[in-house]
XYZ file of C-alpha atoms in Angstrom:
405
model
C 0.243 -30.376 -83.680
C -2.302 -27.987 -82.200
C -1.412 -24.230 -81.168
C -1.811 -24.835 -77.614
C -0.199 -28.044 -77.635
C 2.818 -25.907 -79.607
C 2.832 -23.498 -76.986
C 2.848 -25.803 -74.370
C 6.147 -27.153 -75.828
C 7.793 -23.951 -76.795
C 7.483 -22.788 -73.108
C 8.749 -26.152 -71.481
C 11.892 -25.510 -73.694
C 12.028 -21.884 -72.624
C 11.554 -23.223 -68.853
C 14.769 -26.009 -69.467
C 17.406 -23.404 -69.643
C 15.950 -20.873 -67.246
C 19.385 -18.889 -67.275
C 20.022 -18.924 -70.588
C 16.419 -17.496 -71.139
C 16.922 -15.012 -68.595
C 20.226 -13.987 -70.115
C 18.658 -13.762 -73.558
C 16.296 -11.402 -72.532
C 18.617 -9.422 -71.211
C 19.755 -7.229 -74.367
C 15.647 -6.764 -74.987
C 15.092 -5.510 -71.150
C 18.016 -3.260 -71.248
C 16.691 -1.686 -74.512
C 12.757 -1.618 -74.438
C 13.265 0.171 -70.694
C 16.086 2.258 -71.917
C 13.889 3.683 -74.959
C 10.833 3.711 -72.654
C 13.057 6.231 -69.955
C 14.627 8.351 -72.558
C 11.130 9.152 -74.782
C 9.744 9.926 -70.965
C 12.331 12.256 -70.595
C 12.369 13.968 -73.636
C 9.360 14.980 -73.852
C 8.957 15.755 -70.388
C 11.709 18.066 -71.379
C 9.491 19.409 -74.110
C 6.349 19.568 -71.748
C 8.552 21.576 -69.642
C 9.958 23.914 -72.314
C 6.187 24.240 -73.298
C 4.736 25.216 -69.945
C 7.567 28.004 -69.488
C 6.495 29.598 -73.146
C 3.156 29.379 -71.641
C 4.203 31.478 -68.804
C 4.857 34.125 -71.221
C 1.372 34.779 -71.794
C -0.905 33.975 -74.354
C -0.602 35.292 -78.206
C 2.186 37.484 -77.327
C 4.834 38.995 -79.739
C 7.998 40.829 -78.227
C 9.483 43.400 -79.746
C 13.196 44.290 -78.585
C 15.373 47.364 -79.745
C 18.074 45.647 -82.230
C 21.696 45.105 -81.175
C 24.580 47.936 -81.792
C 28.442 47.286 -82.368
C 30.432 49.442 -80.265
C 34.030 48.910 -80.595
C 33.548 46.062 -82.326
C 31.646 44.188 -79.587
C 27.809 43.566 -80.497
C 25.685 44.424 -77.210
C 22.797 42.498 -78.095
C 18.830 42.648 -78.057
C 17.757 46.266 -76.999
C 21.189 47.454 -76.745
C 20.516 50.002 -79.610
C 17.985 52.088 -77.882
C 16.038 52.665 -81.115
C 12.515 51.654 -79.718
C 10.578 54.494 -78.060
C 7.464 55.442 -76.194
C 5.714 57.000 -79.417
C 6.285 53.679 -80.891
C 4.300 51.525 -78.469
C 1.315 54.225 -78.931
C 1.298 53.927 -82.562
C 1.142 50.393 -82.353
C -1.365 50.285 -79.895
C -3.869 52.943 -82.187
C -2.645 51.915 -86.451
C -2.273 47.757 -85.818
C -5.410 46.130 -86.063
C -5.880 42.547 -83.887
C -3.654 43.999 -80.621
C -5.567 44.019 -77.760
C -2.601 45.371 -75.283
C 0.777 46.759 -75.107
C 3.184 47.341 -72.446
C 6.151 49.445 -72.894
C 9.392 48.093 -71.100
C 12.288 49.503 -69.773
C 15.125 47.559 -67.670
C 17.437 48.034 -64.430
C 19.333 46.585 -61.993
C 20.554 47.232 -58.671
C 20.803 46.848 -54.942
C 17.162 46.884 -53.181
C 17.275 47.994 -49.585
C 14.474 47.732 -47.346
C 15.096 47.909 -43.283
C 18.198 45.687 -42.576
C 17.649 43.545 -45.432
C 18.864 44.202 -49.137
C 18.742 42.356 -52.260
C 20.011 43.040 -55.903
C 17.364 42.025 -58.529
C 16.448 43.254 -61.541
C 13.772 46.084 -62.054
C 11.510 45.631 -64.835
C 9.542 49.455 -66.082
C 6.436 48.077 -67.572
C 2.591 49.371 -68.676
C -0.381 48.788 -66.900
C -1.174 45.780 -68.894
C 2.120 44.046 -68.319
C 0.472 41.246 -65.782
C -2.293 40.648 -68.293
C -0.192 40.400 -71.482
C 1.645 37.779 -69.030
C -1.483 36.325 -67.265
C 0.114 36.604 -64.308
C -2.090 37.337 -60.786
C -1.337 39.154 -57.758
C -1.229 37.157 -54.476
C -1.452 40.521 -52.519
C -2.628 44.152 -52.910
C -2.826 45.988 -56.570
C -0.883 46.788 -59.812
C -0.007 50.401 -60.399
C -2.425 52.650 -62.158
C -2.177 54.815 -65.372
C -2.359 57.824 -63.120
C 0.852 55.897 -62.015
C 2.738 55.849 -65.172
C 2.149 59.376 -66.057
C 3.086 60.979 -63.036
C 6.113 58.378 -62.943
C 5.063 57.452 -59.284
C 7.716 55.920 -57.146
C 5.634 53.138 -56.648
C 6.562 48.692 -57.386
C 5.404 44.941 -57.363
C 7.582 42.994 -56.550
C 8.036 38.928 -57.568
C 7.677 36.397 -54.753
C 11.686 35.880 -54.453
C 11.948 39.202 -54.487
C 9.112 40.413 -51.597
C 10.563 36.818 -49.298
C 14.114 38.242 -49.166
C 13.216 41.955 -48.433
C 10.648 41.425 -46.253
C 11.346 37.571 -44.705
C 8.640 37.509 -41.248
C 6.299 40.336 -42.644
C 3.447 41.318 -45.321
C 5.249 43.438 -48.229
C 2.374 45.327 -49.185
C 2.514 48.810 -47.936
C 5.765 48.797 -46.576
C 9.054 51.071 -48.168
C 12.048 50.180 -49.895
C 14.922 51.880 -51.647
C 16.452 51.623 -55.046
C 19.328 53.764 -55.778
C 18.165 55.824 -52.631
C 14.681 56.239 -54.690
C 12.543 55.897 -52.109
C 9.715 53.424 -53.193
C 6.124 51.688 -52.270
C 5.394 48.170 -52.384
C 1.683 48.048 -54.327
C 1.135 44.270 -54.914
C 3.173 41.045 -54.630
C 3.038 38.319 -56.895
C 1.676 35.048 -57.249
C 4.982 32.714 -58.331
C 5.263 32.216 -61.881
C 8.871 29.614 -61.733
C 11.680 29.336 -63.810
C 11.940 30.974 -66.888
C 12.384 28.970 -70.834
C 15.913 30.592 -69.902
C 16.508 29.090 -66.962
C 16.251 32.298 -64.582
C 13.732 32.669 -61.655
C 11.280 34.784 -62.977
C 9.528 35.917 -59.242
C 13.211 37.210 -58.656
C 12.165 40.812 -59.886
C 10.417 44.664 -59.114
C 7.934 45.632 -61.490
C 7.405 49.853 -61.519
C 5.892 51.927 -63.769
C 8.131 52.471 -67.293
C 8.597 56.089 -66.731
C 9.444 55.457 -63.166
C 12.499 53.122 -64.211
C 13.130 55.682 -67.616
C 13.222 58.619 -65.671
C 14.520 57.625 -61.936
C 16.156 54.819 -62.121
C 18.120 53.982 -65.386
C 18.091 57.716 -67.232
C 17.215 56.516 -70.408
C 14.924 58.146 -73.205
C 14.246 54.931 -74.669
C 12.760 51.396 -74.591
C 14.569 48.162 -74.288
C 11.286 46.247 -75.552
C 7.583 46.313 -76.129
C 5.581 43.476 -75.509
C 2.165 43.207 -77.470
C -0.249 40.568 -77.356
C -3.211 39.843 -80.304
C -6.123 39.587 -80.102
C -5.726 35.416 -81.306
C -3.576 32.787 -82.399
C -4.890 33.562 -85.496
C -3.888 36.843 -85.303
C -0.710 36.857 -84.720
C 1.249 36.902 -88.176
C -0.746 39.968 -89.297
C -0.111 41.766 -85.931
C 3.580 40.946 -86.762
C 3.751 42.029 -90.582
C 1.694 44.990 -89.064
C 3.964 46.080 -86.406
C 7.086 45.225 -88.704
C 5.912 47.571 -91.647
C 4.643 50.398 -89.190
C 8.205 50.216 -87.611
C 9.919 50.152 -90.545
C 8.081 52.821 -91.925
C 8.685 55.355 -88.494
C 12.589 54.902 -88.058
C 12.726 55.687 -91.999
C 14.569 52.473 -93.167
C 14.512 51.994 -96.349
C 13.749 48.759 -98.358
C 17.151 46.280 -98.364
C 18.258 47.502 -95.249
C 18.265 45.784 -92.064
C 15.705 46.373 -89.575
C 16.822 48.256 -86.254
C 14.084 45.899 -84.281
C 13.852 42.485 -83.545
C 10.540 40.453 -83.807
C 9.711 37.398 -81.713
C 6.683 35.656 -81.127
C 5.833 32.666 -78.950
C 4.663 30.343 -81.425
C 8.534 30.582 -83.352
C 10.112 30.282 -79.815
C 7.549 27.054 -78.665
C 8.493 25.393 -82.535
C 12.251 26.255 -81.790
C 12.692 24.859 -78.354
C 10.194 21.881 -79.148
C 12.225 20.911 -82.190
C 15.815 21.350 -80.323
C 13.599 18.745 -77.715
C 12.396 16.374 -79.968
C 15.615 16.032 -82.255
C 16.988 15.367 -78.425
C 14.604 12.802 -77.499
C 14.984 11.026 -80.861
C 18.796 11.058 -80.671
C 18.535 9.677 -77.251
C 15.525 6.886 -78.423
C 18.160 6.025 -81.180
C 20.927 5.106 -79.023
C 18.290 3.256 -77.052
C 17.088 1.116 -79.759
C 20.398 0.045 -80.557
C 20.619 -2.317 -77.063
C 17.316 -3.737 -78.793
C 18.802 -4.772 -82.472
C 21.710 -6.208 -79.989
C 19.028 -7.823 -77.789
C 17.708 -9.502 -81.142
C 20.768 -10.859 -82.301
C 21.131 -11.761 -79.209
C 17.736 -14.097 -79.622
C 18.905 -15.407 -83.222
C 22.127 -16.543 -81.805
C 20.763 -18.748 -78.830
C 17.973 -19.964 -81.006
C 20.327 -21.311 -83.385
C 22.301 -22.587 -80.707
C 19.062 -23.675 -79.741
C 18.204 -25.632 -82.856
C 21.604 -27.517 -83.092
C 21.203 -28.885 -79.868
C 17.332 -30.042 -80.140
C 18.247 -31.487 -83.513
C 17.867 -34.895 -82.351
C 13.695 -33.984 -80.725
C 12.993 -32.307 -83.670
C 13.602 -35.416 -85.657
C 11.446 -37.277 -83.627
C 8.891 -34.672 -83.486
C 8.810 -34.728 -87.393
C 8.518 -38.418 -86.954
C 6.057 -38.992 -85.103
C 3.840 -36.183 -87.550
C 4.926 -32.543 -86.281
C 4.746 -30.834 -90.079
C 7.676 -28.139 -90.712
C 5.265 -25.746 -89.956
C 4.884 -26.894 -87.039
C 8.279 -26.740 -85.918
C 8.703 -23.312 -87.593
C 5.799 -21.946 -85.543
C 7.078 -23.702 -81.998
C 9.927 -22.079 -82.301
C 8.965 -18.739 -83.384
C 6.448 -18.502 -79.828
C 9.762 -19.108 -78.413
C 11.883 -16.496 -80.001
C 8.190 -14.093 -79.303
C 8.269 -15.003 -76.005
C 11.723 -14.204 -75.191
C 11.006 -10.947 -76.727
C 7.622 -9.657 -75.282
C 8.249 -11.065 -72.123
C 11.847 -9.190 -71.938
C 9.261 -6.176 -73.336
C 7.204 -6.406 -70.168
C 10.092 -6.222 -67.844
C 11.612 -3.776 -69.941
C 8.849 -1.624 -69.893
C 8.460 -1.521 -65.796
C 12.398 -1.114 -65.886
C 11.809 2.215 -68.034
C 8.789 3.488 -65.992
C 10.345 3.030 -62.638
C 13.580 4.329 -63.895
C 12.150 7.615 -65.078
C 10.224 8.007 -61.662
C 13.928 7.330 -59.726
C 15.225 9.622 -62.273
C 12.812 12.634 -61.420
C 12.914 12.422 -57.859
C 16.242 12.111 -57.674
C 16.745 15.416 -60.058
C 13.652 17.055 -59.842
C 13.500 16.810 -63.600
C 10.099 16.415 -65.328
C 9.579 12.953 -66.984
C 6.216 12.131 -69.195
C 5.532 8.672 -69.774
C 3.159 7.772 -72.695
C 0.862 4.938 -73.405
C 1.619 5.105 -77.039
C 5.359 4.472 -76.404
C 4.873 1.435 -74.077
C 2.762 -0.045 -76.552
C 5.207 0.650 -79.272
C 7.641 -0.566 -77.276
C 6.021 -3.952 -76.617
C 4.855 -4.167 -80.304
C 8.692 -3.754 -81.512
C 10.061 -5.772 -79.155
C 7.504 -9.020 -80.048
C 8.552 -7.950 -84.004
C 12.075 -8.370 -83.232
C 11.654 -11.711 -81.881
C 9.451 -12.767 -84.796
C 12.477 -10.611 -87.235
C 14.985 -12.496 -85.749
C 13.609 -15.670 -84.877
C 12.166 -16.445 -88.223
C 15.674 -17.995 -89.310
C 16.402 -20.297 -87.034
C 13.094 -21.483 -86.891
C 12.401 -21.820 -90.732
C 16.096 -23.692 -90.182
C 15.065 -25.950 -87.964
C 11.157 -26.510 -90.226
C 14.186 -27.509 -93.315
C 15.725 -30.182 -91.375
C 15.583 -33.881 -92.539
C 13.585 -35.854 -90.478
C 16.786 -38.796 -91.095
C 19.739 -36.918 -90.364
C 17.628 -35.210 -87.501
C 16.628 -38.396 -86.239
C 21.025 -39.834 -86.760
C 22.123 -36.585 -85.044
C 24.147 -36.836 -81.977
């Protein structure tokens, strides 16, 4: 028999039992769309996890004060108070590759400006906070170095921050109060989003680090320093650098535990995109177990298939159809139930990720190199699990074919 003529049979049969064929496909559907919909999601969670570590800045290493037990309770990153001013100026002047540093010191507290009040958190930074952060002002200016010397009572605030105080009006000029410190909006924002953390990062003042030190929080010393190199290339040495010169100024001697904590954004992008894609390839795995049951699925009702054609294959083989013949009709069947069941599966997966992120406002990324995996797989599975019952059906006896009832 010729291909097309085999086709042409292997899709009449298909077309004879159009429920069973619809119901076959069924396990394949389920699974090709449920793989395509989960690999969207996961690494749309990834792409999201991604763009937030972007928002960081670029080459940036933080540096926070290391943790201190009190009482036996731990009080985590910076609770130790061990980093200091002199610190970020050595850093800045002994470790080659760092282009800028930005001291920073933390509050909190109730804002109050006219009628309207807020509580927020105030970040004490450097003059080169925004571009260690890459992050642009929508309005006015950042606070100058004349600023941060003379701890001027002077802010920026985040977007959040600037539409809560000041709701109908520009912020820029205008007074507020922190812990009855009078102060003067500088600059608003442009919005940055939600953090890798999960917390708005607009929702916050930004003042000079002496300002919050000295007027706000009473402290002598820094909660963290953020540093950024000069490269990507960079950034290991400007670590090992700023790790030894630490080391070396708060005296602590080799085998004992640093007092400071080093982070840098490419361990925090491989962390959360490894947590992500051991997510996405749990999720694919569960997934591709509807398609192993959408196979055996296919061998079963092409064996059924086979016992009850028994009699036209007989007659096929008699009238010259070869075994391979037979064996190739009915593995276009068993490929056709598959990569047709791939197709639908396919738009199943794509329009269920698009329901799925407008209905949660959760990113989804669809990928032309999974849909064409999937539809790959999917047509292997048919010819995986079709091969038996068709090489069956090629073994039969053209006799007891032909005597079959």
């Amino acid at each position: 028999m010729r291909l097309l003529a085999i086709i042409k049979v292997a899709f009449r049969a298909l077309r004879r039992n159009k429920m069973r064929t619809v119901l076959t496909m069924l396990g394949i559907i389920i699974g090709v769309g449920a793989v395509i919909a989960m690999v969207a999601l996961g690494r749309g969670a990834k792409a999201q996890v991604q763009a937030r570590i972007a928002a960081l800045g670029q080459n940036v290493i933080l540096i926070f004060s290391g943790s201190v037990n009190r009482g036996g309770v731990f009080t985590g990153f910076g609770g130790a108070g061990t980093l200091t001013v002199e610190d970020t100026q050595a850093i800045e002047q002994e470790v080659p590759g760092v282009s800028a540093v930005s001291p920073e010191a933390r509050s909190g507290g109730q804002i109050m400006a006219g009628n309207n009040n807020w509580s927020t958190e105030i970040k004490g930074e450097g003059v080169d906070y925004l571009t260690i952060r890459q992050w642009d002002l929508a309005q006015g200016a950042m606070f100058s170095e004349a600023d941060v010397r003379s701890a001027a009572k002077v802010c920026v605030l985040g977007k959040t921050t600037a539409d809560k105080l000041f709701p109908e009006e520009d912020a820029v000029g205008k007074n507020l109060r922190i812990r009855n410190v009078p102060m003067t909006v500088l600059g608003v924002l442009k919005p940055k989003g939600v953090s890798m953390m999960g917390s708005d990062q607009d929702d916050t003042v930004i003042a000079p680090y002496t300002t919050v030190m000295k007027r706000l929080a009473g402290v002598t010393t820094l909660r963290a320093i953020n540093v950024q190199a000069d490269s990507a290339d960079d950034i290991m040495s400007v670590q090992n650098g700023i790790a030894e010169l630490l080391r070396q100024r708060h005296r602590i001697l080799p085998g004992h535990d640093d007092d400071f904590i080093l982070r840098n954004q490419q361990e925090l992008a491989e962390t959360q995109s490894a947590a992500a894609e051991t997510m996405t390839a749990f999720l694919a795995g569960i997934a591709g177990v509807s398609m192993l049951v959408g196979g055996i699925g296919i061998m079963n009702i092409m064996l059924v298939s086979v016992t009850e054609r028994t009699r036209e294959i007989g007659i096929r083989m008699a009238v010259g159809a070869r075994g391979r013949d037979i064996l190739l009709q009915f593995l276009i069947e068993a490929v056709t139930l598959s990569s047709i069941g791939g197709l639908l599966g396919i738009a199943l997966g794509v329009g269920g990720g698009q329901l799925f992120t407008k209905l949660t406002n959760s990113a989804t990324l669809g990928s032309p190199d999974s849909i064409i995996l999937a539809l790959v797989v999917s047509a292997a599975v048919g010819i995986f699990f079709g091969f038996y019952p068709a090489r069956k059906a090629s073994q039969l006896d053209p006799i007891d074919a032909l005597r079959y009832e």
